[in-house]
Amino acid sequence: MVTALRKAFNEAFTQRQYESFLKELDRGHPGAIEFRIAETPVFVPQDLGKKMVDCCERLVDRITEPGFKRWTEDAIPPEDRIPNENDHSHFIAFDFGVCLGADGGLEPQLIEMQGFPTLFAFQVYYPDLLRRYFSIPDNYSQYLNGYDRESYLRDLGEVILGSGAPQETILLELKPHEQKTRIDFYCTQDYLGIQPVCLTDLIPERRKLYYVNEQTGKKTLIRRIYNRIIFDELHARQAGLGPHVDIRENYEVEWVPHPNWFYRISKYTLPFLQDPNVPATFFLHELKQVPGDLTDFVLKPLFSFAGQGVIIDLKPEDLEAVRDPQHWILQRKVAYADAIATPEGPAKVEIRMMYFWKDGEPRPRLAINLARMSKGKMIGVRYNQDKAWVGGTVAYFDRDSAKP
């Protein structure tokens, strides 16, 4: 999107260079990257970067309001509520589509938000390697808000580990070595020394949880859980998991982040937001009148993940088929811009702005980002089959413009 940098990158790009980069990227943890890596990073213009950062901070203002927990109380399904919720989510992410504004320029539009971790470790490993193979200006970085590699990893460790030892913290997931995002689990282990553990491998004793440490072979007490379990997936796979701990019970562990925040900061929050960079969103069960032109809207289930269940070509019968309208939202569509010029036609892009929130601090801090490129109707694998210059990537921001 920075025209000069885009032109220079495209002209210098070679397929051989890209394939060599992918081979080295895979070498760290062979076979662990199942998602497509795009051929290019995204270079963010200063004005678009500022708009995105400013909107993020306005959203943080809402999340830090004293009444936030009260007006998101109904977000948490009673059957999934977990005791000992803390005061804030340790991780927050805002997903922005890069769209055309009324003035013809680029503007961010919020697509989703989540109080849940994402690829916080992979976004260190991958861009580090990218710089070895492609020319990235020194004043552009994936780190935001004054962070660099050293300070970012320091704070990532502080948020996840707290004051405890790495062996007392685990990364909890369902079948972690089968997940498409497992490369992030392995990078987290490389940087912080914490082990990915499956829910089925937890050992409960009274109100305490243990696991078998792969380094020592010993049963080890868990004091802190870096949680990567999505309840939607847990419910879908529960019958086939075999015996496992019910993590909704009152165990003596600290959650990072606490699972209740997955629900509080989510699509559920969108109808409460009024902002020029947030598309109009409505709870389906509160809708008094169906919009005249449904093609201008998208229907989304509240608590699905990775775009599952989203209906983008909406018809009246789709609304009529919904049996639990309290679990759905109707969101006005946004017009993604053909923002990225590639040798094989223009691509659309979403940028995820990622925040840490340390214990004891009044608000979270913007830290890093990821991006996803698409040439289909939506961002995601199933909309980009057999296409090139699409997939996971990173946005590079001018260091001076990426601060609140």
Tab-separated table of C-alpha atoms in Angstrom:
chain	number	residue	atom	x	y	z
A	1	MET	CA	0.000	0.000	0.000
A	2	VAL	CA	3.054	2.252	0.249
A	3	THR	CA	3.344	2.644	-3.510
A	4	ALA	CA	7.127	2.942	-3.813
A	5	LEU	CA	7.797	0.005	-1.472
A	6	ARG	CA	5.123	-2.111	-3.150
A	7	LYS	CA	6.597	-1.481	-6.592
A	8	ALA	CA	10.148	-2.198	-5.459
A	9	PHE	CA	9.146	-5.439	-3.705
A	10	ASN	CA	7.178	-6.767	-6.676
A	11	GLU	CA	9.966	-5.980	-9.128
A	12	ALA	CA	12.622	-7.667	-6.969
A	13	PHE	CA	10.518	-10.753	-6.147
A	14	THR	CA	11.479	-14.142	-7.573
A	15	GLN	CA	9.708	-17.464	-7.121
A	16	ARG	CA	13.015	-19.141	-6.268
A	17	GLN	CA	13.653	-16.624	-3.492
A	18	TYR	CA	10.153	-17.225	-2.073
A	19	GLU	CA	10.538	-21.015	-2.163
A	20	SER	CA	13.933	-20.802	-0.433
A	21	PHE	CA	12.339	-18.639	2.256
A	22	LEU	CA	9.534	-21.181	2.786
A	23	LYS	CA	12.033	-24.035	3.095
A	24	GLU	CA	13.989	-22.244	5.799
A	25	LEU	CA	10.771	-21.203	7.542
A	26	ASP	CA	9.787	-24.878	7.684
A	27	ARG	CA	13.199	-25.978	8.935
A	28	GLY	CA	12.619	-24.708	12.479
A	29	HIS	CA	9.715	-27.123	13.038
A	30	PRO	CA	9.312	-29.311	9.944
A	31	GLY	CA	5.730	-29.760	8.772
A	32	ALA	CA	4.246	-27.504	11.473
A	33	ILE	CA	3.026	-24.714	9.158
A	34	GLU	CA	-0.199	-25.906	7.537
A	35	PHE	CA	-1.567	-22.514	6.503
A	36	ARG	CA	-0.403	-20.726	3.383
A	37	ILE	CA	2.264	-18.053	3.763
A	38	ALA	CA	1.732	-15.161	1.362
A	39	GLU	CA	4.456	-14.099	-1.053
A	40	THR	CA	4.637	-10.603	0.397
A	41	PRO	CA	4.295	-8.564	3.562
A	42	VAL	CA	2.023	-5.513	3.700
A	43	PHE	CA	3.503	-2.007	3.865
A	44	VAL	CA	1.074	0.260	5.733
A	45	PRO	CA	0.866	3.960	4.811
A	46	GLN	CA	1.224	6.362	7.717
A	47	ASP	CA	-2.312	7.789	7.463
A	48	LEU	CA	-3.936	4.337	7.427
A	49	GLY	CA	-1.725	3.204	10.289
A	50	LYS	CA	-2.728	6.212	12.376
A	51	LYS	CA	-6.448	5.620	11.698
A	52	MET	CA	-6.083	2.007	12.777
A	53	VAL	CA	-4.162	2.788	15.956
A	54	ASP	CA	-6.584	5.593	16.894
A	55	CYS	CA	-9.599	3.294	16.449
A	56	CYS	CA	-7.924	0.604	18.552
A	57	GLU	CA	-7.407	3.050	21.377
A	58	ARG	CA	-11.042	4.180	21.228
A	59	LEU	CA	-12.086	0.526	21.482
A	60	VAL	CA	-9.755	0.059	24.447
A	61	ASP	CA	-11.440	3.069	26.065
A	62	ARG	CA	-14.756	1.175	25.896
A	63	ILE	CA	-13.248	-2.070	27.202
A	64	THR	CA	-11.693	-0.268	30.169
A	65	GLU	CA	-14.946	1.483	31.142
A	66	PRO	CA	-16.095	0.550	34.676
A	67	GLY	CA	-19.362	-0.919	33.350
A	68	PHE	CA	-17.827	-3.188	30.704
A	69	LYS	CA	-18.134	-6.406	32.694
A	70	ARG	CA	-21.711	-5.569	33.618
A	71	TRP	CA	-22.934	-5.064	30.058
A	72	THR	CA	-21.093	-8.152	28.776
A	73	GLU	CA	-22.341	-10.411	31.576
A	74	ASP	CA	-24.834	-12.163	29.296
A	75	ALA	CA	-22.082	-12.947	26.786
A	76	ILE	CA	-20.904	-15.943	28.822
A	77	PRO	CA	-23.045	-19.080	28.362
A	78	PRO	CA	-23.909	-20.400	31.851
A	79	GLU	CA	-22.592	-23.858	30.973
A	80	ASP	CA	-19.169	-22.417	30.029
A	81	ARG	CA	-18.652	-19.969	32.883
A	82	ILE	CA	-15.446	-20.647	34.807
A	83	PRO	CA	-14.782	-19.492	38.411
A	84	ASN	CA	-12.124	-17.023	39.536
A	85	GLU	CA	-12.356	-14.597	36.628
A	86	ASN	CA	-9.801	-11.805	36.808
A	87	ASP	CA	-10.290	-8.111	35.994
A	88	HIS	CA	-9.141	-8.099	32.356
A	89	SER	CA	-8.073	-10.190	29.398
A	90	HIS	CA	-4.302	-10.568	29.110
A	91	PHE	CA	-4.599	-10.565	25.308
A	92	ILE	CA	-6.834	-8.574	22.957
A	93	ALA	CA	-6.897	-8.479	19.166
A	94	PHE	CA	-8.790	-6.236	16.736
A	95	ASP	CA	-9.300	-7.382	13.126
A	96	PHE	CA	-9.612	-4.598	10.544
A	97	GLY	CA	-10.543	-4.908	6.916
A	98	VAL	CA	-8.716	-2.388	4.746
A	99	CYS	CA	-11.574	-0.665	2.908
A	100	LEU	CA	-12.347	2.254	0.613
A	101	GLY	CA	-13.529	5.337	2.440
A	102	ALA	CA	-16.067	7.860	1.178
A	103	ASP	CA	-13.185	10.080	0.040
A	104	GLY	CA	-11.695	7.268	-2.045
A	105	GLY	CA	-8.816	6.749	0.378
A	106	LEU	CA	-8.071	3.681	2.469
A	107	GLU	CA	-9.688	3.299	5.877
A	108	PRO	CA	-9.896	0.516	8.483
A	109	GLN	CA	-13.228	-1.119	9.340
A	110	LEU	CA	-13.449	-3.383	12.383
A	111	ILE	CA	-14.498	-6.909	11.421
A	112	GLU	CA	-14.058	-8.765	14.699
A	113	MET	CA	-12.415	-8.489	18.113
A	114	GLN	CA	-11.259	-11.117	20.572
A	115	GLY	CA	-10.122	-11.371	24.171
A	116	PHE	CA	-7.990	-14.367	23.315
A	117	PRO	CA	-4.426	-15.105	22.167
A	118	THR	CA	-3.422	-15.437	18.553
A	119	LEU	CA	-0.024	-15.963	16.866
A	120	PHE	CA	1.912	-13.846	19.371
A	121	ALA	CA	5.083	-15.953	19.074
A	122	PHE	CA	5.017	-16.882	15.376
A	123	GLN	CA	4.847	-13.177	14.500
A	124	VAL	CA	8.352	-12.852	15.940
A	125	TYR	CA	9.824	-15.906	14.201
A	126	TYR	CA	8.310	-15.394	10.754
A	127	PRO	CA	9.132	-11.677	10.176
A	128	ASP	CA	12.665	-12.204	11.552
A	129	LEU	CA	13.280	-14.688	8.760
A	130	LEU	CA	11.445	-12.592	6.169
A	131	ARG	CA	14.059	-9.857	6.522
A	132	ARG	CA	16.841	-12.293	5.601
A	133	TYR	CA	15.278	-13.025	2.227
A	134	PHE	CA	13.528	-9.789	1.251
A	135	SER	CA	14.401	-6.119	1.469
A	136	ILE	CA	12.460	-4.496	4.310
A	137	PRO	CA	13.296	-0.858	5.193
A	138	ASP	CA	14.876	-0.486	8.633
A	139	ASN	CA	12.286	2.079	9.741
A	140	TYR	CA	9.417	-0.383	9.139
A	141	SER	CA	8.559	-2.991	11.748
A	142	GLN	CA	5.916	-5.517	12.754
A	143	TYR	CA	6.380	-4.269	16.321
A	144	LEU	CA	4.145	-1.389	17.379
A	145	ASN	CA	4.065	1.292	20.055
A	146	GLY	CA	7.824	1.456	20.575
A	147	TYR	CA	8.405	-2.280	20.956
A	148	ASP	CA	11.392	-4.068	19.484
A	149	ARG	CA	12.238	-7.761	19.509
A	150	GLU	CA	13.888	-7.749	22.950
A	151	SER	CA	11.255	-5.685	24.774
A	152	TYR	CA	8.412	-7.550	23.070
A	153	LEU	CA	9.654	-11.001	24.115
A	154	ARG	CA	10.333	-9.701	27.618
A	155	ASP	CA	6.755	-8.486	28.007
A	156	LEU	CA	5.291	-11.570	26.318
A	157	GLY	CA	7.081	-13.652	28.930
A	158	GLU	CA	5.927	-11.413	31.761
A	159	VAL	CA	2.283	-11.623	30.657
A	160	ILE	CA	2.249	-15.401	30.172
A	161	LEU	CA	4.545	-16.543	32.981
A	162	GLY	CA	3.843	-13.893	35.597
A	163	SER	CA	6.430	-14.326	38.360
A	164	GLY	CA	6.487	-18.121	38.080
A	165	ALA	CA	8.951	-20.556	36.540
A	166	PRO	CA	8.337	-21.769	32.954
A	167	GLN	CA	7.809	-25.370	34.111
A	168	GLU	CA	4.863	-24.205	36.271
A	169	THR	CA	3.053	-22.805	33.198
A	170	ILE	CA	1.595	-24.800	30.312
A	171	LEU	CA	0.037	-23.932	26.962
A	172	LEU	CA	-3.325	-25.727	27.038
A	173	GLU	CA	-5.036	-26.845	23.823
A	174	LEU	CA	-7.015	-29.730	22.339
A	175	LYS	CA	-4.609	-32.093	20.581
A	176	PRO	CA	-2.030	-29.296	20.222
A	177	HIS	CA	0.200	-31.225	17.818
A	178	GLU	CA	-2.728	-31.575	15.387
A	179	GLN	CA	-3.777	-27.914	15.366
A	180	LYS	CA	-3.149	-25.809	12.257
A	181	THR	CA	-1.673	-23.086	14.475
A	182	ARG	CA	0.753	-25.450	16.234
A	183	ILE	CA	3.744	-23.568	14.820
A	184	ASP	CA	2.824	-20.770	17.255
A	185	PHE	CA	2.787	-23.258	20.151
A	186	TYR	CA	6.285	-24.449	19.236
A	187	CYS	CA	7.570	-20.881	18.854
A	188	THR	CA	6.089	-20.040	22.265
A	189	GLN	CA	7.952	-23.027	23.716
A	190	ASP	CA	11.178	-21.936	22.003
A	191	TYR	CA	10.972	-18.394	23.378
A	192	LEU	CA	9.468	-19.011	26.834
A	193	GLY	CA	10.129	-22.672	27.656
A	194	ILE	CA	6.498	-23.644	28.270
A	195	GLN	CA	5.145	-26.976	27.065
A	196	PRO	CA	2.025	-27.459	24.896
A	197	VAL	CA	-0.287	-29.854	26.761
A	198	CYS	CA	-3.523	-31.504	25.638
A	199	LEU	CA	-6.609	-31.246	27.837
A	200	THR	CA	-6.664	-35.064	27.957
A	201	ASP	CA	-3.185	-35.104	29.556
A	202	LEU	CA	-4.029	-32.976	32.590
A	203	ILE	CA	-3.813	-34.844	35.894
A	204	PRO	CA	-6.343	-33.648	38.508
A	205	GLU	CA	-5.745	-34.165	42.228
A	206	ARG	CA	-8.330	-32.539	44.469
A	207	ARG	CA	-8.324	-28.885	43.309
A	208	LYS	CA	-4.858	-28.966	41.763
A	209	LEU	CA	-3.755	-29.816	38.218
A	210	TYR	CA	-0.541	-31.527	37.118
A	211	TYR	CA	1.128	-32.572	33.872
A	212	VAL	CA	4.120	-34.683	32.904
A	213	ASN	CA	7.018	-32.402	32.003
A	214	GLU	CA	8.649	-33.705	28.809
A	215	GLN	CA	12.111	-32.485	29.894
A	216	THR	CA	12.191	-34.093	33.335
A	217	GLY	CA	9.629	-36.870	32.857
A	218	LYS	CA	8.152	-35.884	36.224
A	219	LYS	CA	4.624	-35.021	37.277
A	220	THR	CA	4.662	-31.243	37.742
A	221	LEU	CA	2.240	-28.849	39.434
A	222	ILE	CA	0.528	-26.335	37.119
A	223	ARG	CA	0.218	-22.853	38.583
A	224	ARG	CA	-0.620	-20.952	35.381
A	225	ILE	CA	-2.406	-21.930	32.150
A	226	TYR	CA	-1.819	-20.090	28.876
A	227	ASN	CA	-5.223	-20.992	27.473
A	228	ARG	CA	-5.682	-21.708	23.760
A	229	ILE	CA	-8.848	-23.818	23.994
A	230	ILE	CA	-11.877	-22.545	22.074
A	231	PHE	CA	-15.096	-23.785	23.682
A	232	ASP	CA	-16.797	-24.050	20.301
A	233	GLU	CA	-14.191	-26.613	19.271
A	234	LEU	CA	-14.274	-28.330	22.669
A	235	HIS	CA	-18.033	-28.853	22.420
A	236	ALA	CA	-17.734	-30.145	18.845
A	237	ARG	CA	-14.971	-32.645	19.691
A	238	GLN	CA	-15.901	-33.568	23.253
A	239	ALA	CA	-17.405	-36.976	22.488
A	240	GLY	CA	-14.274	-38.143	20.690
A	241	LEU	CA	-11.672	-36.796	23.105
A	242	GLY	CA	-11.857	-39.596	25.643
A	243	PRO	CA	-11.466	-39.011	29.406
A	244	HIS	CA	-10.473	-35.449	30.235
A	245	VAL	CA	-10.637	-32.838	32.966
A	246	ASP	CA	-13.652	-30.531	33.104
A	247	ILE	CA	-11.837	-27.188	33.096
A	248	ARG	CA	-15.028	-25.416	34.214
A	249	GLU	CA	-14.483	-26.727	37.735
A	250	ASN	CA	-12.810	-24.648	40.436
A	251	TYR	CA	-9.133	-25.577	40.140
A	252	GLU	CA	-6.325	-23.674	41.834
A	253	VAL	CA	-4.745	-22.245	38.690
A	254	GLU	CA	-4.268	-18.806	37.145
A	255	TRP	CA	-5.676	-18.409	33.632
A	256	VAL	CA	-3.900	-16.391	30.922
A	257	PRO	CA	-6.305	-15.195	29.702
A	258	HIS	CA	-9.272	-16.350	31.742
A	259	PRO	CA	-11.688	-18.229	29.401
A	260	ASN	CA	-14.613	-15.944	30.284
A	261	TRP	CA	-12.865	-13.123	28.390
A	262	PHE	CA	-13.162	-15.060	25.141
A	263	TYR	CA	-16.888	-14.392	25.378
A	264	ARG	CA	-16.828	-10.867	26.787
A	265	ILE	CA	-14.500	-9.408	24.124
A	266	SER	CA	-15.897	-10.949	20.969
A	267	LYS	CA	-18.528	-10.459	18.284
A	268	TYR	CA	-20.902	-10.068	21.248
A	269	THR	CA	-19.314	-6.674	21.957
A	270	LEU	CA	-19.817	-5.231	18.469
A	271	PRO	CA	-23.479	-4.108	18.804
A	272	PHE	CA	-22.469	-1.939	21.782
A	273	LEU	CA	-19.945	0.044	19.747
A	274	GLN	CA	-20.675	3.233	17.839
A	275	ASP	CA	-17.627	4.368	15.898
A	276	PRO	CA	-16.970	5.518	12.318
A	277	ASN	CA	-14.596	2.566	11.905
A	278	VAL	CA	-17.037	-0.045	13.253
A	279	PRO	CA	-19.770	-1.291	10.861
A	280	ALA	CA	-23.323	-1.153	12.253
A	281	THR	CA	-24.029	-4.430	14.059
A	282	PHE	CA	-27.227	-5.778	15.644
A	283	PHE	CA	-28.177	-8.728	17.813
A	284	LEU	CA	-30.516	-10.767	15.668
A	285	HIS	CA	-33.015	-11.326	18.491
A	286	GLU	CA	-33.253	-7.565	19.125
A	287	LEU	CA	-33.830	-6.640	15.502
A	288	LYS	CA	-37.209	-4.889	15.235
A	289	GLN	CA	-37.283	-4.795	11.444
A	290	VAL	CA	-35.355	-6.818	8.863
A	291	PRO	CA	-33.261	-4.533	6.627
A	292	GLY	CA	-34.734	-4.010	3.174
A	293	ASP	CA	-31.603	-5.120	1.345
A	294	LEU	CA	-30.089	-8.102	3.114
A	295	THR	CA	-27.276	-8.240	0.563
A	296	ASP	CA	-25.729	-5.314	2.471
A	297	PHE	CA	-25.367	-7.464	5.609
A	298	VAL	CA	-23.510	-10.526	6.877
A	299	LEU	CA	-24.986	-13.027	9.357
A	300	LYS	CA	-22.499	-14.299	11.951
A	301	PRO	CA	-22.797	-16.800	14.815
A	302	LEU	CA	-21.545	-15.170	18.003
A	303	PHE	CA	-19.150	-17.769	19.265
A	304	SER	CA	-17.791	-19.644	16.278
A	305	PHE	CA	-14.154	-19.187	15.350
A	306	ALA	CA	-12.133	-18.700	12.143
A	307	GLY	CA	-15.141	-17.594	10.088
A	308	GLN	CA	-17.137	-20.785	10.581
A	309	GLY	CA	-20.880	-20.471	10.071
A	310	VAL	CA	-20.744	-16.978	8.532
A	311	ILE	CA	-23.333	-16.353	5.783
A	312	ILE	CA	-22.215	-13.625	3.398
A	313	ASP	CA	-24.786	-13.964	0.594
A	314	LEU	CA	-27.762	-13.500	2.885
A	315	LYS	CA	-31.367	-14.360	1.982
A	316	PRO	CA	-34.601	-14.007	4.038
A	317	GLU	CA	-34.814	-17.778	4.442
A	318	ASP	CA	-31.421	-17.754	6.172
A	319	LEU	CA	-32.881	-15.560	8.922
A	320	GLU	CA	-35.994	-17.708	9.129
A	321	ALA	CA	-33.849	-20.820	9.595
A	322	VAL	CA	-32.134	-19.454	12.711
A	323	ARG	CA	-33.494	-21.216	15.802
A	324	ASP	CA	-31.384	-19.365	18.404
A	325	PRO	CA	-31.347	-15.701	17.281
A	326	GLN	CA	-29.809	-14.597	20.589
A	327	HIS	CA	-26.593	-16.282	19.409
A	328	TRP	CA	-26.331	-14.401	16.091
A	329	ILE	CA	-25.472	-10.911	14.903
A	330	LEU	CA	-26.265	-9.052	11.705
A	331	GLN	CA	-23.362	-6.872	10.578
A	332	ARG	CA	-23.278	-4.375	7.728
A	333	LYS	CA	-20.888	-5.471	4.997
A	334	VAL	CA	-17.799	-3.461	4.282
A	335	ALA	CA	-16.208	-2.933	0.880
A	336	TYR	CA	-12.704	-4.367	1.031
A	337	ALA	CA	-10.324	-2.400	-1.126
A	338	ASP	CA	-8.166	-4.040	-3.774
A	339	ALA	CA	-5.346	-2.600	-1.715
A	340	ILE	CA	-2.353	-4.782	-2.556
A	341	ALA	CA	-1.005	-4.713	-6.087
A	342	THR	CA	0.457	-8.139	-6.925
A	343	PRO	CA	1.871	-9.598	-10.156
A	344	GLU	CA	-1.253	-11.781	-10.385
A	345	GLY	CA	-3.983	-9.211	-9.740
A	346	PRO	CA	-4.961	-7.133	-6.694
A	347	ALA	CA	-5.502	-8.611	-3.240
A	348	LYS	CA	-7.582	-7.599	-0.245
A	349	VAL	CA	-6.152	-7.568	3.265
A	350	GLU	CA	-7.148	-7.754	6.931
A	351	ILE	CA	-4.782	-6.574	9.647
A	352	ARG	CA	-4.978	-7.849	13.222
A	353	MET	CA	-3.722	-5.411	15.853
A	354	MET	CA	-2.555	-7.324	18.917
A	355	TYR	CA	-2.411	-6.119	22.546
A	356	PHE	CA	-0.818	-7.273	25.805
A	357	TRP	CA	-2.410	-6.439	29.145
A	358	LYS	CA	-0.087	-6.881	32.105
A	359	ASP	CA	-1.467	-7.544	35.565
A	360	GLY	CA	-1.654	-4.319	37.546
A	361	GLU	CA	-1.721	-1.990	34.536
A	362	PRO	CA	-4.774	0.217	33.833
A	363	ARG	CA	-5.052	-0.648	30.132
A	364	PRO	CA	-3.543	-2.948	27.515
A	365	ARG	CA	-0.631	-1.975	25.286
A	366	LEU	CA	-0.509	-2.322	21.499
A	367	ALA	CA	2.415	-4.594	20.651
A	368	ILE	CA	2.465	-6.404	17.285
A	369	ASN	CA	0.310	-7.438	14.329
A	370	LEU	CA	-0.438	-10.054	11.733
A	371	ALA	CA	-2.130	-9.764	8.354
A	372	ARG	CA	-4.034	-12.015	5.968
A	373	MET	CA	-4.366	-11.496	2.213
A	374	SER	CA	-7.237	-12.722	0.085
A	375	LYS	CA	-8.582	-12.677	-3.462
A	376	GLY	CA	-11.901	-14.296	-2.531
A	377	LYS	CA	-15.163	-13.141	-0.946
A	378	MET	CA	-13.746	-13.567	2.546
A	379	ILE	CA	-10.392	-13.878	4.235
A	380	GLY	CA	-9.695	-17.571	4.688
A	381	VAL	CA	-8.381	-20.743	3.110
A	382	ARG	CA	-11.629	-21.981	1.625
A	383	TYR	CA	-12.112	-18.708	-0.292
A	384	ASN	CA	-8.594	-18.735	-1.750
A	385	GLN	CA	-8.041	-22.225	-3.093
A	386	ASP	CA	-5.453	-22.418	-5.880
A	387	LYS	CA	-4.633	-18.694	-5.657
A	388	ALA	CA	-1.206	-17.101	-5.251
A	389	TRP	CA	-0.199	-13.952	-3.347
A	390	VAL	CA	-2.721	-14.789	-0.617
A	391	GLY	CA	-2.465	-16.198	2.920
A	392	GLY	CA	-0.872	-15.330	6.224
A	393	THR	CA	1.580	-12.472	6.368
A	394	VAL	CA	2.618	-9.457	8.446
A	395	ALA	CA	2.061	-5.716	8.185
A	396	TYR	CA	5.065	-3.446	8.434
A	397	PHE	CA	4.330	-0.031	9.943
A	398	ASP	CA	6.545	3.026	9.881
A	399	ARG	CA	7.937	3.056	13.434
A	400	ASP	CA	7.022	6.711	13.951
A	401	SER	CA	3.346	6.264	13.031
A	402	ALA	CA	2.574	3.089	15.003
A	403	LYS	CA	2.086	4.715	18.408
A	404	PRO	CA	-1.132	5.740	20.193
